[in-house]
XYZ file of C-alpha atoms in Angstrom:
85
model
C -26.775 -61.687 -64.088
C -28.098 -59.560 -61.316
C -25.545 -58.201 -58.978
C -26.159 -57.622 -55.732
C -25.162 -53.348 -55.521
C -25.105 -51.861 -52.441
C -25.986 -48.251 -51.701
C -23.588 -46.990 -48.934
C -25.205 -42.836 -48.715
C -22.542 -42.403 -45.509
C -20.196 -42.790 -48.011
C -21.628 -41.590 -51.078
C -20.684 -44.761 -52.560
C -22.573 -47.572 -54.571
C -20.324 -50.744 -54.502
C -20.329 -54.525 -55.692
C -18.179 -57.130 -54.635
C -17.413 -59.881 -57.416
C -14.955 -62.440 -57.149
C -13.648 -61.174 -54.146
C -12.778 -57.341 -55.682
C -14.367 -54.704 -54.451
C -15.915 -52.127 -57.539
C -17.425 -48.458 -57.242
C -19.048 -45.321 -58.095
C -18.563 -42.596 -56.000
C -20.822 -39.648 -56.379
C -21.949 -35.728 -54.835
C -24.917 -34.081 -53.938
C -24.781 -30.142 -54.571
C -27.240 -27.706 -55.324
C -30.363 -30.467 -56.446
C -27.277 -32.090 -58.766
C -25.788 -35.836 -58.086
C -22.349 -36.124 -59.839
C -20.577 -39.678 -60.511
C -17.074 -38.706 -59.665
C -15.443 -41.519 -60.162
C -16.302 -44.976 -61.590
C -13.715 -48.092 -59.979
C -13.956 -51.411 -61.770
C -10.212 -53.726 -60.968
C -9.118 -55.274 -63.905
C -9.637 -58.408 -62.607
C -13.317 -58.152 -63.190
C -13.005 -55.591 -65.830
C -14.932 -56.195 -69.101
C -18.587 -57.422 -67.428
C -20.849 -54.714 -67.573
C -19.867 -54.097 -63.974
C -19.291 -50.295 -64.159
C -22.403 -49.604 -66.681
C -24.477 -51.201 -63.839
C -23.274 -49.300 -61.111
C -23.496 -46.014 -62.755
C -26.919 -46.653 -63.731
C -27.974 -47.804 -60.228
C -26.527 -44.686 -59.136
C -28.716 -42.764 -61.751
C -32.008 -44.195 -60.952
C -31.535 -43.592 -56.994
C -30.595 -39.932 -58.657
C -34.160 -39.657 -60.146
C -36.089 -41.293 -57.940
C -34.612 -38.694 -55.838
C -35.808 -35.716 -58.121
C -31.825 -35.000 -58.599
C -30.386 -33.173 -61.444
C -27.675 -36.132 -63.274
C -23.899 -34.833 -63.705
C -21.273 -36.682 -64.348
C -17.622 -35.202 -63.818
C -16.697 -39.114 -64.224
C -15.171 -39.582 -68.213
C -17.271 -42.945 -67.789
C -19.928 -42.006 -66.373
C -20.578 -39.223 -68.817
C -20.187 -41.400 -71.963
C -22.592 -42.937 -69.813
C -25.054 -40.439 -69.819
C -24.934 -39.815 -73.298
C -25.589 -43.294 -74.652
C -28.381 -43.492 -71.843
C -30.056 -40.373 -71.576
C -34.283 -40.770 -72.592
């Protein structure tokens, strides 16, 4: 399934809606560095990949970006680690 992930930079936010609830990863820009903050999946839609594919839609805007990848996010650095090239 391809979801339809929405880059909100305003916000610093990429977000999905599914089922009607609303999912997230929130990031930072510092110093060349983008850091997932926080990774928001509702239980309701819990379990379907939802929060791997926003975190890695986050990453690839990262390095398409020539950003640095942190992750201050638990998730999002398990994340990293299982990902990383």
């Amino acid at each position: 399934m391809t979801r339809d992930i929405i880059h909100q930079p305003e916000k610093r936010l990429f977000t999905v809606t599914e089922d009607g609830f609303d999912a997230y990863v929130e990031y930072t820009v510092h110093d060349g560095a983008f850091d997932v903050i926080h990774t928001f999946v509702p239980k309701e839609i819990g379990g379907r990949g939802i929060a791997g594919e926003l975190v890695e839609a986050a990453y690839s805007y990262a390095e398409a970006m020539g950003l640095s990848l942190k992750a201050s996010c638990s998730y999002a650095a398990a994340w990293l680690l299982r990902n990383l090239k």
